[in-house]
Tab-separated table of N, CA and C in Angstrom:
chain	number	residue	atom	x	y	z
A	642	UNK	N	24.202	-9.794	3.023
A	642	UNK	CA	23.060	-9.610	3.889
A	642	UNK	C	23.560	-9.335	5.289
A	643	UNK	N	22.854	-8.477	6.005
A	643	UNK	CA	23.305	-8.030	7.313
A	643	UNK	C	23.247	-9.108	8.371
A	644	UNK	N	23.903	-8.858	9.485
A	644	UNK	CA	23.954	-9.811	10.565
A	644	UNK	C	22.961	-9.509	11.673
A	645	UNK	N	21.985	-8.605	11.424
A	645	UNK	CA	21.053	-8.238	12.472
A	645	UNK	C	19.850	-9.165	12.563
A	646	UNK	N	19.775	-10.176	11.721
A	646	UNK	CA	18.667	-11.114	11.751
A	646	UNK	C	17.521	-10.715	10.841
A	647	UNK	N	17.337	-9.417	10.614
A	647	UNK	CA	16.221	-8.968	9.784
A	647	UNK	C	16.445	-9.283	8.314
A	648	UNK	N	17.671	-9.206	7.861
A	648	UNK	CA	17.962	-9.395	6.451
A	648	UNK	C	18.388	-10.820	6.118
A	649	UNK	N	18.334	-11.699	7.086
A	649	UNK	CA	18.757	-13.069	6.844
A	649	UNK	C	17.702	-13.784	6.007
A	650	UNK	N	18.122	-14.623	5.080
A	650	UNK	CA	17.141	-15.360	4.288
A	650	UNK	C	16.394	-16.353	5.176
A	651	UNK	N	15.141	-16.652	4.828
A	651	UNK	CA	14.382	-17.616	5.609
A	651	UNK	C	15.076	-18.978	5.615
A	652	UNK	N	14.870	-19.745	6.678
A	652	UNK	CA	15.470	-21.082	6.775
A	652	UNK	C	15.030	-21.919	5.584
A	653	UNK	N	15.948	-22.643	5.005
A	653	UNK	CA	15.636	-23.505	3.866
A	653	UNK	C	15.667	-22.800	2.523
A	654	UNK	N	15.838	-21.481	2.524
A	654	UNK	CA	15.883	-20.774	1.252
A	654	UNK	C	17.286	-20.876	0.666
A	655	UNK	N	17.328	-20.919	-0.658
A	655	UNK	CA	18.606	-21.035	-1.347
A	655	UNK	C	18.550	-20.223	-2.625
A	656	UNK	N	19.685	-19.645	-3.012
A	656	UNK	CA	19.700	-19.001	-4.322
A	656	UNK	C	19.583	-20.071	-5.407
A	657	UNK	N	19.151	-19.647	-6.575
A	657	UNK	CA	19.032	-20.561	-7.705
A	657	UNK	C	19.672	-19.913	-8.922
A	658	UNK	N	20.148	-20.723	-9.826
A	658	UNK	CA	20.755	-20.176	-11.047
A	658	UNK	C	19.677	-19.657	-11.983
A	659	UNK	N	20.024	-18.562	-12.654
A	659	UNK	CA	19.142	-17.955	-13.638
A	659	UNK	C	20.040	-17.305	-14.682
A	660	UNK	N	19.528	-17.071	-15.870
A	660	UNK	CA	20.321	-16.502	-16.954
A	660	UNK	C	20.088	-14.992	-17.035
A	661	UNK	N	21.184	-14.239	-17.134
A	661	UNK	CA	21.148	-12.783	-17.257
A	661	UNK	C	21.693	-12.404	-18.619
A	662	UNK	N	20.927	-11.608	-19.368
A	662	UNK	CA	21.397	-11.098	-20.650
A	662	UNK	C	21.995	-9.715	-20.426
A	663	UNK	N	23.258	-9.575	-20.756
A	663	UNK	CA	23.965	-8.306	-20.586
A	663	UNK	C	23.587	-7.340	-21.709
A	664	UNK	N	23.857	-6.045	-21.528
A	664	UNK	CA	23.494	-5.061	-22.557
A	664	UNK	C	24.089	-5.361	-23.938
A	665	UNK	N	25.251	-6.031	-23.994
A	665	UNK	CA	25.852	-6.323	-25.302
A	665	UNK	C	25.320	-7.626	-25.914
A	666	UNK	N	24.321	-8.255	-25.241
A	666	UNK	CA	23.720	-9.473	-25.788
A	666	UNK	C	24.296	-10.761	-25.229
A	667	UNK	N	25.412	-10.705	-24.524
A	667	UNK	CA	25.966	-11.907	-23.913
A	667	UNK	C	25.030	-12.396	-22.804
A	668	UNK	N	25.031	-13.694	-22.579
A	668	UNK	CA	24.281	-14.225	-21.448
A	668	UNK	C	25.245	-14.899	-20.488
A	669	UNK	N	24.977	-14.708	-19.206
A	669	UNK	CA	25.778	-15.338	-18.169
A	669	UNK	C	24.830	-15.945	-17.145
A	670	UNK	N	25.327	-16.993	-16.490
A	670	UNK	CA	24.553	-17.584	-15.405
A	670	UNK	C	24.869	-16.818	-14.134
A	671	UNK	N	23.821	-16.420	-13.423
A	671	UNK	CA	23.966	-15.684	-12.172
A	671	UNK	C	23.133	-16.404	-11.110
A	672	UNK	N	23.269	-15.952	-9.875
A	672	UNK	CA	22.477	-16.555	-8.801
A	672	UNK	C	21.357	-15.598	-8.413
A	673	UNK	N	20.149	-16.131	-8.383
A	673	UNK	CA	18.980	-15.374	-7.945
A	673	UNK	C	18.836	-15.584	-6.441
A	674	UNK	N	18.968	-14.482	-5.672
A	674	UNK	CA	18.926	-14.569	-4.214
A	674	UNK	C	17.558	-14.239	-3.637
A	675	UNK	N	16.820	-13.355	-4.298
A	675	UNK	CA	15.565	-12.881	-3.711
A	675	UNK	C	14.699	-12.256	-4.789
A	676	UNK	N	13.383	-12.375	-4.593
A	676	UNK	CA	12.402	-11.713	-5.467
A	676	UNK	C	11.546	-10.812	-4.584
A	677	UNK	N	11.277	-9.592	-5.049
A	677	UNK	CA	10.495	-8.655	-4.252
A	677	UNK	C	9.485	-7.942	-5.148
A	678	UNK	N	8.205	-8.048	-4.790
A	678	UNK	CA	7.147	-7.349	-5.526
A	678	UNK	C	7.186	-5.872	-5.155
A	679	UNK	N	7.012	-5.003	-6.137
A	679	UNK	CA	7.067	-3.558	-5.911
A	679	UNK	C	5.895	-2.883	-6.612
A	680	UNK	N	5.715	-1.612	-6.319
A	680	UNK	CA	4.720	-0.813	-7.038
A	680	UNK	C	5.441	-0.082	-8.163
A	681	UNK	N	4.752	0.188	-9.212
A	681	UNK	CA	5.368	0.940	-10.298
A	681	UNK	C	5.368	0.171	-11.603
A	682	UNK	N	6.104	0.682	-12.583
A	682	UNK	CA	6.065	0.087	-13.923
A	682	UNK	C	6.696	-1.302	-13.993
A	683	UNK	N	7.595	-1.619	-13.077
A	683	UNK	CA	8.215	-2.949	-13.039
A	683	UNK	C	7.763	-3.610	-11.737
A	684	UNK	N	6.758	-4.489	-11.795
A	684	UNK	CA	6.169	-5.004	-10.566
A	684	UNK	C	7.063	-5.924	-9.736
A	685	UNK	N	8.167	-6.390	-10.293
A	685	UNK	CA	9.063	-7.267	-9.536
A	685	UNK	C	10.505	-6.795	-9.675
A	686	UNK	N	11.263	-6.947	-8.593
A	686	UNK	CA	12.706	-6.709	-8.585
A	686	UNK	C	13.368	-8.014	-8.149
A	687	UNK	N	14.556	-8.261	-8.680
A	687	UNK	CA	15.270	-9.504	-8.427
A	687	UNK	C	16.686	-9.183	-7.951
A	688	UNK	N	17.066	-9.743	-6.811
A	688	UNK	CA	18.415	-9.570	-6.307
A	688	UNK	C	19.252	-10.713	-6.868
A	689	UNK	N	20.208	-10.344	-7.729
A	689	UNK	CA	21.043	-11.362	-8.359
A	689	UNK	C	22.488	-11.193	-7.917
A	690	UNK	N	23.223	-12.279	-7.970
A	690	UNK	CA	24.650	-12.263	-7.693
A	690	UNK	C	25.392	-12.577	-8.975
A	691	UNK	N	26.157	-11.606	-9.463
A	691	UNK	CA	26.915	-11.751	-10.704
A	691	UNK	C	28.340	-12.167	-10.333
A	692	UNK	N	28.857	-13.227	-10.950
A	692	UNK	CA	30.217	-13.651	-10.619
A	692	UNK	C	31.229	-12.576	-11.018
A	693	UNK	N	32.184	-12.368	-10.129
A	693	UNK	CA	33.249	-11.399	-10.408
A	693	UNK	C	34.493	-11.857	-9.660
A	694	UNK	N	35.511	-11.046	-9.716
A	694	UNK	CA	36.765	-11.361	-9.035
A	694	UNK	C	37.229	-10.130	-8.305
A	695	UNK	N	37.949	-10.358	-7.218
A	695	UNK	CA	38.443	-9.249	-6.423
A	695	UNK	C	39.928	-9.481	-6.146
A	696	UNK	N	40.679	-8.391	-6.224
A	696	UNK	CA	42.117	-8.477	-5.942
A	696	UNK	C	42.326	-8.481	-4.437
A	697	UNK	N	43.180	-9.371	-3.979
A	697	UNK	CA	43.546	-9.449	-2.562
A	697	UNK	C	45.060	-9.320	-2.459
A	698	UNK	N	45.584	-9.136	-1.266
A	698	UNK	CA	47.048	-9.039	-1.127
A	698	UNK	C	47.778	-10.288	-1.629
A	699	UNK	N	47.072	-11.415	-1.672
A	699	UNK	CA	47.738	-12.650	-2.097
A	699	UNK	C	47.378	-13.070	-3.512
A	700	UNK	N	46.591	-12.271	-4.223
A	700	UNK	CA	46.211	-12.641	-5.591
A	700	UNK	C	44.793	-12.216	-5.927
A	701	UNK	N	44.090	-13.069	-6.636
A	701	UNK	CA	42.723	-12.785	-7.079
A	701	UNK	C	41.805	-13.877	-6.527
A	702	UNK	N	40.632	-13.468	-6.017
A	702	UNK	CA	39.663	-14.426	-5.492
A	702	UNK	C	38.330	-14.251	-6.186
A	703	UNK	N	37.629	-15.355	-6.311
A	703	UNK	CA	36.268	-15.289	-6.852
A	703	UNK	C	35.394	-14.512	-5.879
A	704	UNK	N	34.483	-13.730	-6.413
A	704	UNK	CA	33.567	-12.934	-5.602
A	704	UNK	C	32.220	-12.880	-6.308
A	705	UNK	N	31.299	-12.193	-5.694
A	705	UNK	CA	29.966	-12.044	-6.272
A	705	UNK	C	29.538	-10.593	-6.087
A	706	UNK	N	29.064	-9.988	-7.151
A	706	UNK	CA	28.562	-8.629	-7.118
A	706	UNK	C	27.039	-8.732	-7.099
A	707	UNK	N	26.384	-8.213	-6.041
A	707	UNK	CA	24.927	-8.299	-5.936
A	707	UNK	C	24.290	-6.995	-6.381
A	708	UNK	N	23.220	-7.144	-7.153
A	708	UNK	CA	22.527	-5.981	-7.693
A	708	UNK	C	21.052	-6.345	-7.902
A	709	UNK	N	20.181	-5.336	-7.746
A	709	UNK	CA	18.755	-5.521	-8.012
A	709	UNK	C	18.490	-5.198	-9.475
A	710	UNK	N	17.731	-6.056	-10.150
A	710	UNK	CA	17.366	-5.830	-11.555
A	710	UNK	C	15.875	-6.095	-11.733
A	711	UNK	N	15.357	-5.626	-12.861
A	711	UNK	CA	13.980	-5.946	-13.224
A	711	UNK	C	13.973	-7.297	-13.941
A	712	UNK	N	12.812	-7.736	-14.344
A	712	UNK	CA	12.687	-9.044	-15.002
A	712	UNK	C	13.233	-9.038	-16.429
A	713	UNK	N	13.350	-7.859	-17.047
A	713	UNK	CA	13.701	-7.776	-18.467
A	713	UNK	C	14.953	-8.568	-18.868
A	714	UNK	N	16.088	-8.464	-18.150
A	714	UNK	CA	17.276	-9.175	-18.612
A	714	UNK	C	17.380	-10.617	-18.109
A	715	UNK	N	16.380	-11.099	-17.378
A	715	UNK	CA	16.473	-12.433	-16.781
A	715	UNK	C	15.660	-13.464	-17.553
A	716	UNK	N	16.190	-14.673	-17.597
A	716	UNK	CA	15.488	-15.807	-18.199
A	716	UNK	C	15.700	-17.013	-17.297
A	717	UNK	N	14.636	-17.754	-16.960
A	717	UNK	CA	14.844	-18.974	-16.183
A	717	UNK	C	15.650	-19.990	-16.994
A	718	UNK	N	16.326	-20.848	-16.297
A	718	UNK	CA	17.095	-21.915	-16.939
A	718	UNK	C	16.264	-23.193	-16.828
A	719	UNK	N	16.090	-23.853	-17.945
A	719	UNK	CA	15.266	-25.057	-17.966
A	719	UNK	C	15.777	-26.075	-16.947
A	720	UNK	N	14.845	-26.589	-16.147
A	720	UNK	CA	15.184	-27.595	-15.148
A	720	UNK	C	15.621	-27.045	-13.804
A	721	UNK	N	15.788	-25.716	-13.684
A	721	UNK	CA	16.203	-25.124	-12.409
A	721	UNK	C	14.957	-24.719	-11.628
A	722	UNK	N	14.847	-25.223	-10.412
A	722	UNK	CA	13.711	-24.940	-9.534
A	722	UNK	C	13.957	-23.628	-8.782
A	723	UNK	N	13.055	-22.677	-8.944
A	723	UNK	CA	13.192	-21.369	-8.291
A	723	UNK	C	12.366	-21.280	-7.005
A	724	UNK	N	11.711	-22.360	-6.618
A	724	UNK	CA	10.782	-22.299	-5.486
A	724	UNK	C	11.458	-22.054	-4.142
A	725	UNK	N	12.751	-22.303	-4.009
A	725	UNK	CA	13.416	-22.084	-2.718
A	725	UNK	C	13.964	-20.661	-2.578
A	726	UNK	N	13.823	-19.843	-3.622
A	726	UNK	CA	14.291	-18.456	-3.567
A	726	UNK	C	13.276	-17.635	-2.771
A	727	UNK	N	13.720	-16.883	-1.751
A	727	UNK	CA	12.774	-16.063	-0.981
A	727	UNK	C	12.009	-15.099	-1.885
A	728	UNK	N	10.699	-15.077	-1.697
A	728	UNK	CA	9.819	-14.236	-2.497
A	728	UNK	C	8.987	-13.389	-1.551
A	729	UNK	N	9.033	-12.078	-1.735
A	729	UNK	CA	8.323	-11.152	-0.856
A	729	UNK	C	7.262	-10.421	-1.664
A	730	UNK	N	6.014	-10.690	-1.341
A	730	UNK	CA	4.901	-10.018	-2.012
A	730	UNK	C	4.492	-8.784	-1.211
A	731	UNK	N	3.891	-7.821	-1.911
A	731	UNK	CA	3.347	-6.655	-1.227
A	731	UNK	C	2.184	-7.094	-0.354
A	732	UNK	N	1.981	-6.429	0.771
A	732	UNK	CA	0.817	-6.781	1.583
A	732	UNK	C	-0.460	-6.436	0.832
A	733	UNK	N	-1.481	-7.224	1.073
A	733	UNK	CA	-2.778	-6.969	0.457
A	733	UNK	C	-3.329	-5.688	1.066
A	734	UNK	N	-3.721	-4.783	0.216
A	734	UNK	CA	-4.264	-3.531	0.717
A	734	UNK	C	-5.718	-3.728	1.105
A	735	UNK	N	-6.038	-3.334	2.314
A	735	UNK	CA	-7.395	-3.443	2.794
A	735	UNK	C	-8.195	-2.253	2.302
A	736	UNK	N	-9.509	-2.442	2.112
A	736	UNK	CA	-10.312	-1.287	1.717
A	736	UNK	C	-10.306	-0.253	2.835
A	737	UNK	N	-10.500	1.005	2.491
A	737	UNK	CA	-10.486	2.031	3.536
A	737	UNK	C	-11.606	1.771	4.550
A	738	UNK	N	-11.377	2.112	5.801
A	738	UNK	CA	-12.422	1.884	6.801
A	738	UNK	C	-13.623	2.767	6.511
A	739	UNK	N	-14.798	2.336	6.936
A	739	UNK	CA	-15.968	3.183	6.705
A	739	UNK	C	-15.799	4.502	7.457
A	740	UNK	N	-16.341	5.560	6.917
A	740	UNK	CA	-16.184	6.852	7.587
A	740	UNK	C	-16.873	6.838	8.947
A	741	UNK	N	-16.330	7.604	9.863
A	741	UNK	CA	-16.959	7.738	11.172
A	741	UNK	C	-17.225	9.207	11.419
A	742	UNK	N	-18.211	9.503	12.219
A	742	UNK	CA	-18.536	10.887	12.511
A	742	UNK	C	-19.723	11.366	11.688
A	743	UNK	N	-19.640	12.601	11.292
A	743	UNK	CA	-20.763	13.270	10.638
A	743	UNK	C	-20.271	14.027	9.423
A	744	UNK	N	-21.197	14.306	8.504
A	744	UNK	CA	-20.883	15.049	7.282
A	744	UNK	C	-21.983	16.074	7.062
A	745	UNK	N	-21.582	17.311	6.725
A	745	UNK	CA	-22.555	18.334	6.377
A	745	UNK	C	-22.433	18.615	4.882
A	746	UNK	N	-23.615	18.694	4.245
A	746	UNK	CA	-23.675	18.956	2.795
A	746	UNK	C	-24.726	20.015	2.523
A	747	UNK	N	-24.631	20.689	1.389
A	747	UNK	CA	-25.700	21.618	1.026
A	747	UNK	C	-27.029	20.872	0.894
A	748	UNK	N	-28.096	21.526	1.295
A	748	UNK	CA	-29.433	20.927	1.199
A	748	UNK	C	-29.921	21.034	-0.242
A	749	UNK	N	-30.193	19.915	-0.903
A	749	UNK	CA	-30.637	19.982	-2.294
A	749	UNK	C	-32.056	20.536	-2.436
A	750	UNK	N	-32.801	20.602	-1.320
A	750	UNK	CA	-34.198	21.055	-1.385
A	750	UNK	C	-34.378	22.513	-0.991
A	751	UNK	N	-33.402	23.095	-0.272
A	751	UNK	CA	-33.522	24.487	0.180
A	751	UNK	C	-32.265	25.258	-0.122
A	752	UNK	N	-32.404	26.324	-0.866
A	752	UNK	CA	-31.262	27.169	-1.192
A	752	UNK	C	-30.673	27.762	0.090
A	753	UNK	N	-29.344	27.607	0.232
A	753	UNK	CA	-28.657	28.149	1.398
A	753	UNK	C	-28.731	27.256	2.624
A	754	UNK	N	-29.501	26.176	2.571
A	754	UNK	CA	-29.627	25.280	3.715
A	754	UNK	C	-28.558	24.187	3.682
A	755	UNK	N	-28.436	23.518	4.806
A	755	UNK	CA	-27.492	22.408	4.896
A	755	UNK	C	-28.187	21.215	5.547
A	756	UNK	N	-27.625	20.034	5.295
A	756	UNK	CA	-28.118	18.805	5.903
A	756	UNK	C	-26.944	18.109	6.567
A	757	UNK	N	-27.131	17.696	7.818
A	757	UNK	CA	-26.108	16.952	8.547
A	757	UNK	C	-26.470	15.468	8.457
A	758	UNK	N	-25.501	14.672	8.023
A	758	UNK	CA	-25.685	13.230	7.844
A	758	UNK	C	-24.710	12.463	8.726
A	759	UNK	N	-25.072	11.217	9.073
A	759	UNK	CA	-24.097	10.279	9.613
A	759	UNK	C	-23.112	10.040	8.481
A	760	UNK	N	-21.813	9.901	8.791
A	760	UNK	CA	-20.800	9.761	7.740
A	760	UNK	C	-21.034	8.540	6.847
A	761	UNK	N	-21.723	7.532	7.356
A	761	UNK	CA	-21.988	6.343	6.554
A	761	UNK	C	-23.253	6.439	5.709
A	762	UNK	N	-23.963	7.553	5.763
A	762	UNK	CA	-25.221	7.717	5.014
A	762	UNK	C	-24.958	7.653	3.515
A	763	UNK	N	-25.849	7.001	2.798
A	763	UNK	CA	-25.688	6.877	1.338
A	763	UNK	C	-25.755	8.235	0.650
A	764	UNK	N	-26.372	9.214	1.282
A	764	UNK	CA	-26.487	10.538	0.674
A	764	UNK	C	-25.214	11.368	0.799
A	765	UNK	N	-24.165	10.817	1.442
A	765	UNK	CA	-22.893	11.545	1.538
A	765	UNK	C	-21.914	11.100	0.468
A	766	UNK	N	-22.355	10.242	-0.457
A	766	UNK	CA	-21.424	9.721	-1.465
A	766	UNK	C	-20.861	10.815	-2.368
A	767	UNK	N	-21.524	11.953	-2.445
A	767	UNK	CA	-21.024	13.036	-3.281
A	767	UNK	C	-20.066	13.964	-2.574
A	768	UNK	N	-19.649	13.606	-1.363
A	768	UNK	CA	-18.702	14.444	-0.639
A	768	UNK	C	-19.368	15.208	0.482
A	769	UNK	N	-18.748	16.280	0.873
A	769	UNK	CA	-19.225	17.080	1.984
A	769	UNK	C	-18.085	17.337	2.945
A	770	UNK	N	-18.390	18.038	4.035
A	770	UNK	CA	-17.385	18.360	5.032
A	770	UNK	C	-17.539	17.417	6.221
A	771	UNK	N	-16.444	16.730	6.571
A	771	UNK	CA	-16.487	15.817	7.715
A	771	UNK	C	-16.437	16.617	9.008
A	772	UNK	N	-17.227	16.158	9.985
A	772	UNK	CA	-17.335	16.856	11.263
A	772	UNK	C	-17.233	15.872	12.415
A	773	UNK	N	-16.785	16.364	13.583
A	773	UNK	CA	-16.893	15.534	14.785
A	773	UNK	C	-18.260	15.840	15.407
A	774	UNK	N	-18.580	15.230	16.533
A	774	UNK	CA	-19.914	15.366	17.128
A	774	UNK	C	-20.242	16.808	17.504
A	775	UNK	N	-19.300	17.513	18.125
A	775	UNK	CA	-19.572	18.898	18.528
A	775	UNK	C	-19.770	19.804	17.309
A	776	UNK	N	-18.972	19.589	16.283
A	776	UNK	CA	-19.127	20.386	15.054
A	776	UNK	C	-20.469	20.088	14.393
A	777	UNK	N	-20.914	18.835	14.454
A	777	UNK	CA	-22.210	18.477	13.875
A	777	UNK	C	-23.339	19.178	14.615
A	778	UNK	N	-23.245	19.220	15.949
A	778	UNK	CA	-24.273	19.929	16.729
A	778	UNK	C	-24.260	21.425	16.409
A	779	UNK	N	-23.060	22.010	16.307
A	779	UNK	CA	-22.962	23.427	15.928
A	779	UNK	C	-23.581	23.655	14.555
A	780	UNK	N	-23.313	22.760	13.608
A	780	UNK	CA	-23.845	22.908	12.251
A	780	UNK	C	-25.366	22.849	12.260
A	781	UNK	N	-25.949	22.009	13.124
A	781	UNK	CA	-27.413	21.908	13.209
A	781	UNK	C	-28.056	23.143	13.823
A	782	UNK	N	-27.321	23.903	14.604
A	782	UNK	CA	-27.874	25.103	15.239
A	782	UNK	C	-27.897	26.303	14.296
A	783	UNK	N	-27.266	26.198	13.145
A	783	UNK	CA	-27.238	27.312	12.200
A	783	UNK	C	-28.581	27.418	11.470
A	784	UNK	N	-28.948	28.638	11.093
A	784	UNK	CA	-30.208	28.819	10.351
A	784	UNK	C	-30.186	28.015	9.032
A	785	UNK	N	-31.286	27.374	8.715
A	785	UNK	CA	-31.420	26.625	7.465
A	785	UNK	C	-30.843	25.221	7.536
A	786	UNK	N	-30.363	24.801	8.708
A	786	UNK	CA	-29.771	23.468	8.835
A	786	UNK	C	-30.825	22.471	9.310
A	787	UNK	N	-30.663	21.232	8.861
A	787	UNK	CA	-31.528	20.150	9.333
A	787	UNK	C	-30.720	18.864	9.386
A	788	UNK	N	-31.246	17.890	10.106
A	788	UNK	CA	-30.600	16.582	10.208
A	788	UNK	C	-31.276	15.623	9.238
A	789	UNK	N	-30.507	14.767	8.626
A	789	UNK	CA	-31.025	13.773	7.687
A	789	UNK	C	-31.876	12.758	8.457
A	790	UNK	N	-33.030	12.404	7.870
A	790	UNK	CA	-33.905	11.408	8.486
A	790	UNK	C	-33.692	10.024	7.874
A	791	UNK	N	-32.851	9.927	6.834
A	791	UNK	CA	-32.572	8.627	6.213
A	791	UNK	C	-31.465	7.869	6.946
A	792	UNK	N	-30.753	8.534	7.814
A	792	UNK	CA	-29.661	7.895	8.565
A	792	UNK	C	-29.866	8.203	10.043
A	793	UNK	N	-28.878	7.953	10.840
A	793	UNK	CA	-28.981	8.154	12.292
A	793	UNK	C	-28.825	9.607	12.727
A	794	UNK	N	-28.591	10.524	11.820
A	794	UNK	CA	-28.302	11.903	12.224
A	794	UNK	C	-29.436	12.515	13.034
A	795	UNK	N	-30.672	12.424	12.559
A	795	UNK	CA	-31.783	13.045	13.285
A	795	UNK	C	-32.002	12.364	14.631
A	796	UNK	N	-31.961	11.035	14.649
A	796	UNK	CA	-32.212	10.296	15.890
A	796	UNK	C	-31.111	10.525	16.916
A	797	UNK	N	-29.886	10.692	16.485
A	797	UNK	CA	-28.769	10.833	17.417
A	797	UNK	C	-28.514	12.274	17.826
A	798	UNK	N	-28.637	13.205	16.895
A	798	UNK	CA	-28.224	14.581	17.187
A	798	UNK	C	-29.337	15.456	17.754
A	799	UNK	N	-30.580	15.274	17.312
A	799	UNK	CA	-31.666	16.145	17.789
A	799	UNK	C	-31.871	16.049	19.298
A	800	UNK	N	-31.861	14.828	19.900
A	800	UNK	CA	-31.994	14.794	21.367
A	800	UNK	C	-30.857	15.539	22.080
A	801	UNK	N	-29.659	15.498	21.527
A	801	UNK	CA	-28.553	16.228	22.139
A	801	UNK	C	-28.782	17.725	22.066
A	802	UNK	N	-29.388	18.199	20.979
A	802	UNK	CA	-29.705	19.629	20.869
A	802	UNK	C	-30.759	20.012	21.890
A	803	UNK	N	-31.747	19.148	22.094
A	803	UNK	CA	-32.820	19.417	23.065
A	803	UNK	C	-32.237	19.532	24.473
A	804	UNK	N	-31.252	18.700	24.804
A	804	UNK	CA	-30.635	18.749	26.123
A	804	UNK	C	-29.929	20.085	26.358
A	805	UNK	N	-29.438	20.673	25.306
A	805	UNK	CA	-28.668	21.908	25.433
A	805	UNK	C	-29.504	23.160	25.487
A	806	UNK	N	-30.815	23.085	25.226
A	806	UNK	CA	-31.650	24.281	25.252
A	806	UNK	C	-31.720	24.839	26.668
A	807	UNK	N	-31.599	26.115	26.753
A	807	UNK	CA	-31.686	26.772	28.053
A	807	UNK	C	-30.347	26.870	28.770
A	808	UNK	N	-29.306	26.264	28.214
A	808	UNK	CA	-27.986	26.363	28.820
A	808	UNK	C	-27.093	27.174	27.901
A	809	UNK	N	-26.819	28.403	28.236
A	809	UNK	CA	-26.002	29.240	27.369
A	809	UNK	C	-24.669	29.522	27.981
């Protein structure tokens, strides 16, 4: 783990022993250093330390090879507490914010006409083109366009159109 402080384990956290089944069926005890929730077919990844040895100028020393694995080859060891192993969950995804602005949709009552809605209007659930305020006013000035009376579109946009009459 790096020395920049970001990758340091939380205070009080400790690796714990866990059993790893190797591809040939052997099982070895390894150290579980971290658990991380992910998106995708394997919802969790586990950082384990596999015992190994490294050659040094003076001989051979015990070492640890760290690798991320999925849950498939791991088995808890009876009686070993895993609660001190750092566990990182994905952040809870918040619902998308409500739409802001305006939406123009084809008028279901008049062929070739359009209706401008507040973006939060229930009648925009089928889609439409999102607009800012100036685009909404431009859309209302087109032939066959009207403002929705079920939402704030008519109350908010029509007075603005009235203010603009006579100014070209």
